[in-house]
PDB file of C-alpha atoms and ligand atoms in Angstrom:
ATOM      1  CA  UNK A   1     202.675 -43.319  76.920  1.00  0.00           C
ATOM      2  CA  UNK A   2     202.090 -42.517  73.288  1.00  0.00           C
ATOM      3  CA  UNK A   3     200.675 -39.147  72.475  1.00  0.00           C
ATOM      4  CA  UNK A   4     197.224 -40.077  71.266  1.00  0.00           C
ATOM      5  CA  UNK A   5     194.952 -37.420  69.847  1.00  0.00           C
ATOM      6  CA  UNK A   6     191.672 -37.020  71.687  1.00  0.00           C
ATOM      7  CA  UNK A   7     188.891 -35.290  69.772  1.00  0.00           C
ATOM      8  CA  UNK A   8     186.485 -33.268  71.960  1.00  0.00           C
ATOM      9  CA  UNK A   9     183.310 -32.577  70.008  1.00  0.00           C
ATOM     10  CA  UNK A  10     181.469 -29.292  70.483  1.00  0.00           C
ATOM     11  CA  UNK A  11     177.723 -29.327  69.857  1.00  0.00           C
ATOM     12  CA  UNK A  12     175.031 -26.772  70.643  1.00  0.00           C
ATOM     13  CA  UNK A  13     171.463 -27.605  69.625  1.00  0.00           C
ATOM     14  CA  UNK A  14     170.332 -31.022  68.337  1.00  0.00           C
ATOM     15  CA  UNK A  15     167.269 -30.314  66.266  1.00  0.00           C
ATOM     16  CA  UNK A  16     166.174 -29.972  62.641  1.00  0.00           C
ATOM     17  CA  UNK A  17     165.570 -26.323  61.794  1.00  0.00           C
ATOM     18  CA  UNK A  18     164.120 -24.662  58.701  1.00  0.00           C
ATOM     19  CA  UNK A  19     166.455 -23.249  56.061  1.00  0.00           C
ATOM     20  CA  UNK A  20     165.577 -19.669  57.026  1.00  0.00           C
ATOM     21  CA  UNK A  21     166.988 -20.127  60.556  1.00  0.00           C
ATOM     22  CA  UNK A  22     169.662 -17.543  61.467  1.00  0.00           C
ATOM     23  CA  UNK A  23     172.883 -19.396  62.373  1.00  0.00           C
ATOM     24  CA  UNK A  24     171.342 -22.702  61.366  1.00  0.00           C
ATOM     25  CA  UNK A  25     174.862 -24.112  61.682  1.00  0.00           C
ATOM     26  CA  UNK A  26     174.391 -24.266  65.464  1.00  0.00           C
ATOM     27  CA  UNK A  27     171.640 -26.875  65.021  1.00  0.00           C
ATOM     28  CA  UNK A  28     172.624 -30.436  64.160  1.00  0.00           C
ATOM     29  CA  UNK A  29     169.590 -32.420  62.968  1.00  0.00           C
ATOM     30  CA  UNK A  30     168.793 -35.381  65.239  1.00  0.00           C
ATOM     31  CA  UNK A  31     169.265 -37.915  62.430  1.00  0.00           C
ATOM     32  CA  UNK A  32     172.697 -36.541  61.654  1.00  0.00           C
ATOM     33  CA  UNK A  33     173.627 -36.699  65.342  1.00  0.00           C
ATOM     34  CA  UNK A  34     172.374 -40.299  65.459  1.00  0.00           C
ATOM     35  CA  UNK A  35     174.540 -41.200  62.507  1.00  0.00           C
ATOM     36  CA  UNK A  36     177.598 -39.516  64.064  1.00  0.00           C
ATOM     37  CA  UNK A  37     177.198 -41.458  67.323  1.00  0.00           C
ATOM     38  CA  UNK A  38     176.665 -44.661  65.343  1.00  0.00           C
ATOM     39  CA  UNK A  39     179.905 -43.962  63.463  1.00  0.00           C
ATOM     40  CA  UNK A  40     181.897 -43.283  66.624  1.00  0.00           C
ATOM     41  CA  UNK A  41     180.617 -46.526  68.103  1.00  0.00           C
ATOM     42  CA  UNK A  42     181.220 -48.663  64.999  1.00  0.00           C
ATOM     43  CA  UNK A  43     184.783 -47.327  64.792  1.00  0.00           C
ATOM     44  CA  UNK A  44     185.352 -48.624  68.305  1.00  0.00           C
ATOM     45  CA  UNK A  45     185.427 -45.268  70.071  1.00  0.00           C
ATOM     46  CA  UNK A  46     183.701 -44.479  73.334  1.00  0.00           C
ATOM     47  CA  UNK A  47     181.961 -41.108  73.720  1.00  0.00           C
ATOM     48  CA  UNK A  48     182.751 -39.581  77.126  1.00  0.00           C
ATOM     49  CA  UNK A  49     181.894 -36.543  79.204  1.00  0.00           C
ATOM     50  CA  UNK A  50     184.831 -34.339  80.181  1.00  0.00           C
ATOM     51  CA  UNK A  51     184.760 -35.810  83.688  1.00  0.00           C
ATOM     52  CA  UNK A  52     185.208 -39.317  82.273  1.00  0.00           C
ATOM     53  CA  UNK A  53     187.698 -38.121  79.671  1.00  0.00           C
ATOM     54  CA  UNK A  54     190.131 -36.716  82.243  1.00  0.00           C
ATOM     55  CA  UNK A  55     192.090 -39.930  82.921  1.00  0.00           C
ATOM     56  CA  UNK A  56     192.778 -40.068  79.168  1.00  0.00           C
ATOM     57  CA  UNK A  57     193.731 -36.389  79.014  1.00  0.00           C
ATOM     58  CA  UNK A  58     196.224 -36.753  81.847  1.00  0.00           C
ATOM     59  CA  UNK A  59     197.692 -39.984  80.506  1.00  0.00           C
ATOM     60  CA  UNK A  60     196.430 -42.351  83.236  1.00  0.00           C
ATOM     61  CA  UNK A  61     194.359 -44.284  80.739  1.00  0.00           C
ATOM     62  CA  UNK A  62     194.646 -44.857  77.024  1.00  0.00           C
ATOM     63  CA  UNK A  63     192.124 -45.989  74.486  1.00  0.00           C
ATOM     64  CA  UNK A  64     189.865 -44.870  71.661  1.00  0.00           C
ATOM     65  CA  UNK A  65     187.815 -42.089  73.196  1.00  0.00           C
ATOM     66  CA  UNK A  66     185.988 -38.996  72.016  1.00  0.00           C
ATOM     67  CA  UNK A  67     184.857 -36.185  74.329  1.00  0.00           C
ATOM     68  CA  UNK A  68     181.270 -35.038  73.815  1.00  0.00           C
ATOM     69  CA  UNK A  69     180.185 -31.556  74.916  1.00  0.00           C
ATOM     70  CA  UNK A  70     177.062 -29.461  74.465  1.00  0.00           C
ATOM     71  CA  UNK A  71     177.177 -25.708  75.058  1.00  0.00           C
ATOM     72  CA  UNK A  72     174.383 -23.642  76.631  1.00  0.00           C
ATOM     73  CA  UNK A  73     172.047 -26.419  77.869  1.00  0.00           C
ATOM     74  CA  UNK A  74     169.345 -26.696  75.215  1.00  0.00           C
ATOM     75  CA  UNK A  75     166.251 -28.701  76.066  1.00  0.00           C
ATOM     76  CA  UNK A  76     166.686 -30.637  72.819  1.00  0.00           C
ATOM     77  CA  UNK A  77     169.930 -32.100  74.222  1.00  0.00           C
ATOM     78  CA  UNK A  78     167.779 -34.005  76.712  1.00  0.00           C
ATOM     79  CA  UNK A  79     165.000 -34.864  74.261  1.00  0.00           C
ATOM     80  CA  UNK A  80     166.979 -35.650  71.104  1.00  0.00           C
ATOM     81  CA  UNK A  81     170.583 -36.366  72.117  1.00  0.00           C
ATOM     82  CA  UNK A  82     170.369 -38.147  75.489  1.00  0.00           C
ATOM     83  CA  UNK A  83     168.475 -41.229  74.191  1.00  0.00           C
ATOM     84  CA  UNK A  84     171.097 -41.703  71.452  1.00  0.00           C
ATOM     85  CA  UNK A  85     173.994 -41.310  73.901  1.00  0.00           C
ATOM     86  CA  UNK A  86     172.292 -43.738  76.265  1.00  0.00           C
ATOM     87  CA  UNK A  87     171.866 -46.311  73.490  1.00  0.00           C
ATOM     88  CA  UNK A  88     175.652 -46.565  73.086  1.00  0.00           C
ATOM     89  CA  UNK A  89     176.385 -46.159  76.792  1.00  0.00           C
ATOM     90  CA  UNK A  90     178.116 -42.831  76.049  1.00  0.00           C
ATOM     91  CA  UNK A  91     178.236 -39.876  78.422  1.00  0.00           C
ATOM     92  CA  UNK A  92     178.477 -36.160  77.638  1.00  0.00           C
ATOM     93  CA  UNK A  93     178.968 -32.832  79.377  1.00  0.00           C
ATOM     94  CA  UNK A  94     176.393 -30.096  79.007  1.00  0.00           C
ATOM     95  CA  UNK A  95     177.619 -26.596  79.936  1.00  0.00           C
ATOM     96  CA  UNK A  96     174.909 -24.597  81.688  1.00  0.00           C
ATOM     97  CA  UNK A  97     174.382 -20.857  82.036  1.00  0.00           C
ATOM     98  CA  UNK A  98     173.422 -20.798  85.710  1.00  0.00           C
ATOM     99  CA  UNK A  99     171.090 -17.765  85.716  1.00  0.00           C
ATOM    100  CA  UNK A 100     169.309 -18.791  82.505  1.00  0.00           C
ATOM    101  CA  UNK A 101     168.036 -22.292  83.354  1.00  0.00           C
ATOM    102  CA  UNK A 102     164.590 -22.865  81.851  1.00  0.00           C
ATOM    103  CA  UNK A 103     164.795 -19.706  79.710  1.00  0.00           C
ATOM    104  CA  UNK A 104     166.256 -19.049  76.262  1.00  0.00           C
ATOM    105  CA  UNK A 105     169.598 -18.137  74.678  1.00  0.00           C
ATOM    106  CA  UNK A 106     168.820 -14.446  75.183  1.00  0.00           C
ATOM    107  CA  UNK A 107     172.512 -13.516  74.838  1.00  0.00           C
ATOM    108  CA  UNK A 108     172.151 -14.299  71.112  1.00  0.00           C
ATOM    109  CA  UNK A 109     168.939 -12.292  70.634  1.00  0.00           C
ATOM    110  CA  UNK A 110     170.613  -9.059  69.483  1.00  0.00           C
ATOM    111  CA  UNK A 111     172.236 -10.982  66.609  1.00  0.00           C
ATOM    112  CA  UNK A 112     168.815 -12.211  65.490  1.00  0.00           C
ATOM    113  CA  UNK A 113     169.762 -15.792  66.352  1.00  0.00           C
ATOM    114  CA  UNK A 114     166.752 -18.102  66.834  1.00  0.00           C
ATOM    115  CA  UNK A 115     165.747 -18.441  70.475  1.00  0.00           C
ATOM    116  CA  UNK A 116     165.700 -22.038  71.695  1.00  0.00           C
ATOM    117  CA  UNK A 117     164.396 -23.407  74.979  1.00  0.00           C
ATOM    118  CA  UNK A 118     167.031 -24.167  77.639  1.00  0.00           C
ATOM    119  CA  UNK A 119     166.641 -27.078  80.075  1.00  0.00           C
ATOM    120  CA  UNK A 120     164.847 -26.317  83.320  1.00  0.00           C
ATOM    121  CA  UNK A 121     166.089 -27.457  86.727  1.00  0.00           C
ATOM    122  CA  UNK A 122     163.953 -30.606  86.617  1.00  0.00           C
ATOM    123  CA  UNK A 123     165.067 -31.400  83.073  1.00  0.00           C
ATOM    124  CA  UNK A 124     168.710 -31.039  84.116  1.00  0.00           C
ATOM    125  CA  UNK A 125     168.000 -33.518  86.916  1.00  0.00           C
ATOM    126  CA  UNK A 126     166.691 -35.943  84.268  1.00  0.00           C
ATOM    127  CA  UNK A 127     169.857 -35.361  82.238  1.00  0.00           C
ATOM    128  CA  UNK A 128     171.971 -36.208  85.310  1.00  0.00           C
ATOM    129  CA  UNK A 129     169.834 -39.233  86.146  1.00  0.00           C
ATOM    130  CA  UNK A 130     170.600 -40.617  82.684  1.00  0.00           C
ATOM    131  CA  UNK A 131     174.279 -40.654  83.648  1.00  0.00           C
ATOM    132  CA  UNK A 132     175.102 -37.469  81.783  1.00  0.00           C
ATOM    133  CA  UNK A 133     177.214 -34.682  83.235  1.00  0.00           C
ATOM    134  CA  UNK A 134     177.063 -30.904  83.597  1.00  0.00           C
ATOM    135  CA  UNK A 135     179.606 -28.101  83.714  1.00  0.00           C
ATOM    136  CA  UNK A 136     179.428 -24.321  84.099  1.00  0.00           C
ATOM    137  CA  UNK A 137     179.222 -21.788  81.269  1.00  0.00           C
ATOM    138  CA  UNK A 138     179.087 -18.696  83.571  1.00  0.00           C
ATOM    139  CA  UNK A 139     175.986 -17.071  85.097  1.00  0.00           C
ATOM    140  CA  UNK A 140     174.845 -15.008  82.117  1.00  0.00           C
ATOM    141  CA  UNK A 141     176.894 -16.174  79.090  1.00  0.00           C
ATOM    142  CA  UNK A 142     179.013 -13.026  79.376  1.00  0.00           C
ATOM    143  CA  UNK A 143     181.962 -12.386  77.094  1.00  0.00           C
ATOM    144  CA  UNK A 144     184.560 -12.610  79.865  1.00  0.00           C
ATOM    145  CA  UNK A 145     187.074 -10.523  77.917  1.00  0.00           C
ATOM    146  CA  UNK A 146     184.661  -7.561  77.924  1.00  0.00           C
ATOM    147  CA  UNK A 147     183.906  -7.245  81.661  1.00  0.00           C
ATOM    148  CA  UNK A 148     185.917  -6.248  84.745  1.00  0.00           C
ATOM    149  CA  UNK A 149     188.060  -8.776  86.588  1.00  0.00           C
ATOM    150  CA  UNK A 150     185.692  -8.502  89.517  1.00  0.00           C
ATOM    151  CA  UNK A 151     182.741  -9.412  87.294  1.00  0.00           C
ATOM    152  CA  UNK A 152     184.723 -12.257  85.707  1.00  0.00           C
ATOM    153  CA  UNK A 153     185.255 -13.712  89.177  1.00  0.00           C
ATOM    154  CA  UNK A 154     181.546 -13.465  90.000  1.00  0.00           C
ATOM    155  CA  UNK A 155     180.553 -15.156  86.699  1.00  0.00           C
ATOM    156  CA  UNK A 156     183.056 -17.989  87.166  1.00  0.00           C
ATOM    157  CA  UNK A 157     182.799 -18.564  90.932  1.00  0.00           C
ATOM    158  CA  UNK A 158     179.060 -18.015  91.400  1.00  0.00           C
ATOM    159  CA  UNK A 159     177.939 -20.204  88.483  1.00  0.00           C
ATOM    160  CA  UNK A 160     179.892 -23.075  90.022  1.00  0.00           C
ATOM    161  CA  UNK A 161     178.450 -22.463  93.472  1.00  0.00           C
ATOM    162  CA  UNK A 162     174.881 -22.110  92.299  1.00  0.00           C
ATOM    163  CA  UNK A 163     174.917 -25.280  90.158  1.00  0.00           C
ATOM    164  CA  UNK A 164     176.558 -27.264  92.952  1.00  0.00           C
ATOM    165  CA  UNK A 165     173.889 -26.155  95.386  1.00  0.00           C
ATOM    166  CA  UNK A 166     171.013 -26.777  92.999  1.00  0.00           C
ATOM    167  CA  UNK A 167     172.101 -30.228  91.815  1.00  0.00           C
ATOM    168  CA  UNK A 168     174.151 -31.419  94.769  1.00  0.00           C
ATOM    169  CA  UNK A 169     177.074 -32.403  92.549  1.00  0.00           C
ATOM    170  CA  UNK A 170     180.623 -31.075  92.213  1.00  0.00           C
ATOM    171  CA  UNK A 171     181.045 -28.790  89.212  1.00  0.00           C
ATOM    172  CA  UNK A 172     184.596 -29.096  87.947  1.00  0.00           C
ATOM    173  CA  UNK A 173     184.293 -28.411  84.234  1.00  0.00           C
ATOM    174  CA  UNK A 174     184.029 -24.947  82.750  1.00  0.00           C
ATOM    175  CA  UNK A 175     183.495 -23.612  79.241  1.00  0.00           C
ATOM    176  CA  UNK A 176     184.287 -20.029  78.109  1.00  0.00           C
ATOM    177  CA  UNK A 177     181.235 -18.322  76.549  1.00  0.00           C
ATOM    178  CA  UNK A 178     181.854 -17.544  72.853  1.00  0.00           C
ATOM    179  CA  UNK A 179     185.202 -19.292  73.422  1.00  0.00           C
ATOM    180  CA  UNK A 180     186.533 -15.918  74.650  1.00  0.00           C
ATOM    181  CA  UNK A 181     189.261 -15.961  77.298  1.00  0.00           C
ATOM    182  CA  UNK A 182     192.766 -14.737  78.095  1.00  0.00           C
ATOM    183  CA  UNK A 183     195.532 -15.747  80.489  1.00  0.00           C
ATOM    184  CA  UNK A 184     194.029 -13.987  83.500  1.00  0.00           C
ATOM    185  CA  UNK A 185     190.588 -15.531  82.852  1.00  0.00           C
ATOM    186  CA  UNK A 186     191.964 -19.062  82.584  1.00  0.00           C
ATOM    187  CA  UNK A 187     193.901 -18.475  85.833  1.00  0.00           C
ATOM    188  CA  UNK A 188     190.668 -17.406  87.533  1.00  0.00           C
ATOM    189  CA  UNK A 189     188.925 -20.589  86.316  1.00  0.00           C
ATOM    190  CA  UNK A 190     191.797 -22.575  87.801  1.00  0.00           C
ATOM    191  CA  UNK A 191     191.658 -20.733  91.162  1.00  0.00           C
ATOM    192  CA  UNK A 192     187.882 -21.159  91.321  1.00  0.00           C
ATOM    193  CA  UNK A 193     188.370 -24.908  91.713  1.00  0.00           C
ATOM    194  CA  UNK A 194     187.563 -26.152  88.246  1.00  0.00           C
ATOM    195  CA  UNK A 195     189.827 -28.821  86.805  1.00  0.00           C
ATOM    196  CA  UNK A 196     189.166 -28.139  83.118  1.00  0.00           C
ATOM    197  CA  UNK A 197     188.015 -25.428  80.759  1.00  0.00           C
ATOM    198  CA  UNK A 198     187.093 -25.916  77.122  1.00  0.00           C
ATOM    199  CA  UNK A 199     187.635 -23.317  74.398  1.00  0.00           C
ATOM    200  CA  UNK A 200     186.727 -22.873  70.753  1.00  0.00           C
ATOM    201  CA  UNK A 201     190.353 -23.279  69.701  1.00  0.00           C
ATOM    202  CA  UNK A 202     190.174 -25.900  66.991  1.00  0.00           C
ATOM    203  CA  UNK A 203     192.131 -29.116  67.127  1.00  0.00           C
ATOM    204  CA  UNK A 204     192.303 -32.424  68.940  1.00  0.00           C
ATOM    205  CA  UNK A 205     193.456 -32.540  72.563  1.00  0.00           C
ATOM    206  CA  UNK A 206     196.282 -34.742  73.849  1.00  0.00           C
ATOM    207  CA  UNK A 207     198.108 -35.417  77.120  1.00  0.00           C
ATOM    208  CA  UNK A 208     200.182 -32.263  76.612  1.00  0.00           C
ATOM    209  CA  UNK A 209     197.121 -30.011  76.340  1.00  0.00           C
ATOM    210  CA  UNK A 210     196.669 -27.266  78.922  1.00  0.00           C
ATOM    211  CA  UNK A 211     193.579 -28.424  80.870  1.00  0.00           C
ATOM    212  CA  UNK A 212     192.309 -24.829  81.003  1.00  0.00           C
ATOM    213  CA  UNK A 213     192.681 -24.256  77.265  1.00  0.00           C
ATOM    214  CA  UNK A 214     191.269 -27.479  75.862  1.00  0.00           C
ATOM    215  CA  UNK A 215     190.719 -27.332  72.087  1.00  0.00           C
ATOM    216  CA  UNK A 216     187.517 -28.675  70.549  1.00  0.00           C
ATOM    217  CA  UNK A 217     186.087 -29.753  67.234  1.00  0.00           C
ATOM    218  CA  UNK A 218     182.978 -27.858  66.142  1.00  0.00           C
ATOM    219  CA  UNK A 219     180.222 -30.094  64.778  1.00  0.00           C
ATOM    220  CA  UNK A 220     177.649 -28.032  62.909  1.00  0.00           C
ATOM    221  CA  UNK A 221     174.676 -28.459  60.615  1.00  0.00           C
ATOM    222  CA  UNK A 222     177.154 -28.612  57.737  1.00  0.00           C
ATOM    223  CA  UNK A 223     179.309 -31.415  59.146  1.00  0.00           C
ATOM    224  CA  UNK A 224     178.520 -34.191  56.684  1.00  0.00           C
ATOM    225  CA  UNK A 225     179.795 -37.746  57.371  1.00  0.00           C
ATOM    226  CA  UNK A 226     183.059 -37.520  55.396  1.00  0.00           C
ATOM    227  CA  UNK A 227     183.958 -34.262  57.151  1.00  0.00           C
ATOM    228  CA  UNK A 228     182.950 -35.689  60.530  1.00  0.00           C
ATOM    229  CA  UNK A 229     185.352 -38.593  59.988  1.00  0.00           C
ATOM    230  CA  UNK A 230     188.149 -36.300  58.813  1.00  0.00           C
ATOM    231  CA  UNK A 231     187.714 -34.119  61.881  1.00  0.00           C
ATOM    232  CA  UNK A 232     188.050 -37.079  64.250  1.00  0.00           C
ATOM    233  CA  UNK A 233     190.513 -39.361  62.516  1.00  0.00           C
ATOM    234  CA  UNK A 234     192.875 -37.007  60.693  1.00  0.00           C
ATOM    235  CA  UNK A 235     194.892 -33.840  61.294  1.00  0.00           C
ATOM    236  CA  UNK A 236     192.116 -31.833  59.559  1.00  0.00           C
ATOM    237  CA  UNK A 237     191.221 -29.825  62.699  1.00  0.00           C
ATOM    238  CA  UNK A 238     194.758 -29.616  64.092  1.00  0.00           C
ATOM    239  CA  UNK A 239     195.800 -27.511  61.107  1.00  0.00           C
ATOM    240  CA  UNK A 240     192.940 -25.032  61.338  1.00  0.00           C
TER     241      UNK A 240
HETATM  242 ZN1   ZN B 301     177.626 -20.768  74.757  1.00  0.00          ZN
END
């Protein structure tokens, strides 16, 4: 099997925000997102959630695929992104912070980052009903490298359990908050019963990638079309 590069896109919020917004880069305007999905589709790629991407990551399947992930679980993912994904029959994984459903990204508040609404339980059910997927992003969006091993276990194990109970679905995909992890943390994610964990290591994934250290490609407010294409089709991200 040839070693095909598989880009996994990392999004946060899909919404137009005013220029004054702190960390505006985290918000991709809906029109830009629409154009990016249109591009992926016209190039013959299929946008897939991590669950659907796995056969490609482990070499069982091959084809032109792009992973699509959203961190934190913003309400605008359901309102602005889901209809676009649906239009192209794409799926995506949204990583949820299990104790923060229906609230805001309070973990960013001390940095002055704009507070955005997170999906509520019923909105997450809508997201799932549209054929989209969810994964865990801990209970409280803790920096796992800054807390005790015992606390790391609680964050990783309990977020899985709570989401599984609430949505009656197996939660097998994990994402490290702030992209922060180490060897012991990725081993804990493995022991907890997840089958993947995504990071903020930049680059495209391939069949040799460690499933608990999956690299991603950040798509931000500043990712204009030519850069978007370079990130997906060239070694641009692999060298960063
Ligand atoms: Zn996050």
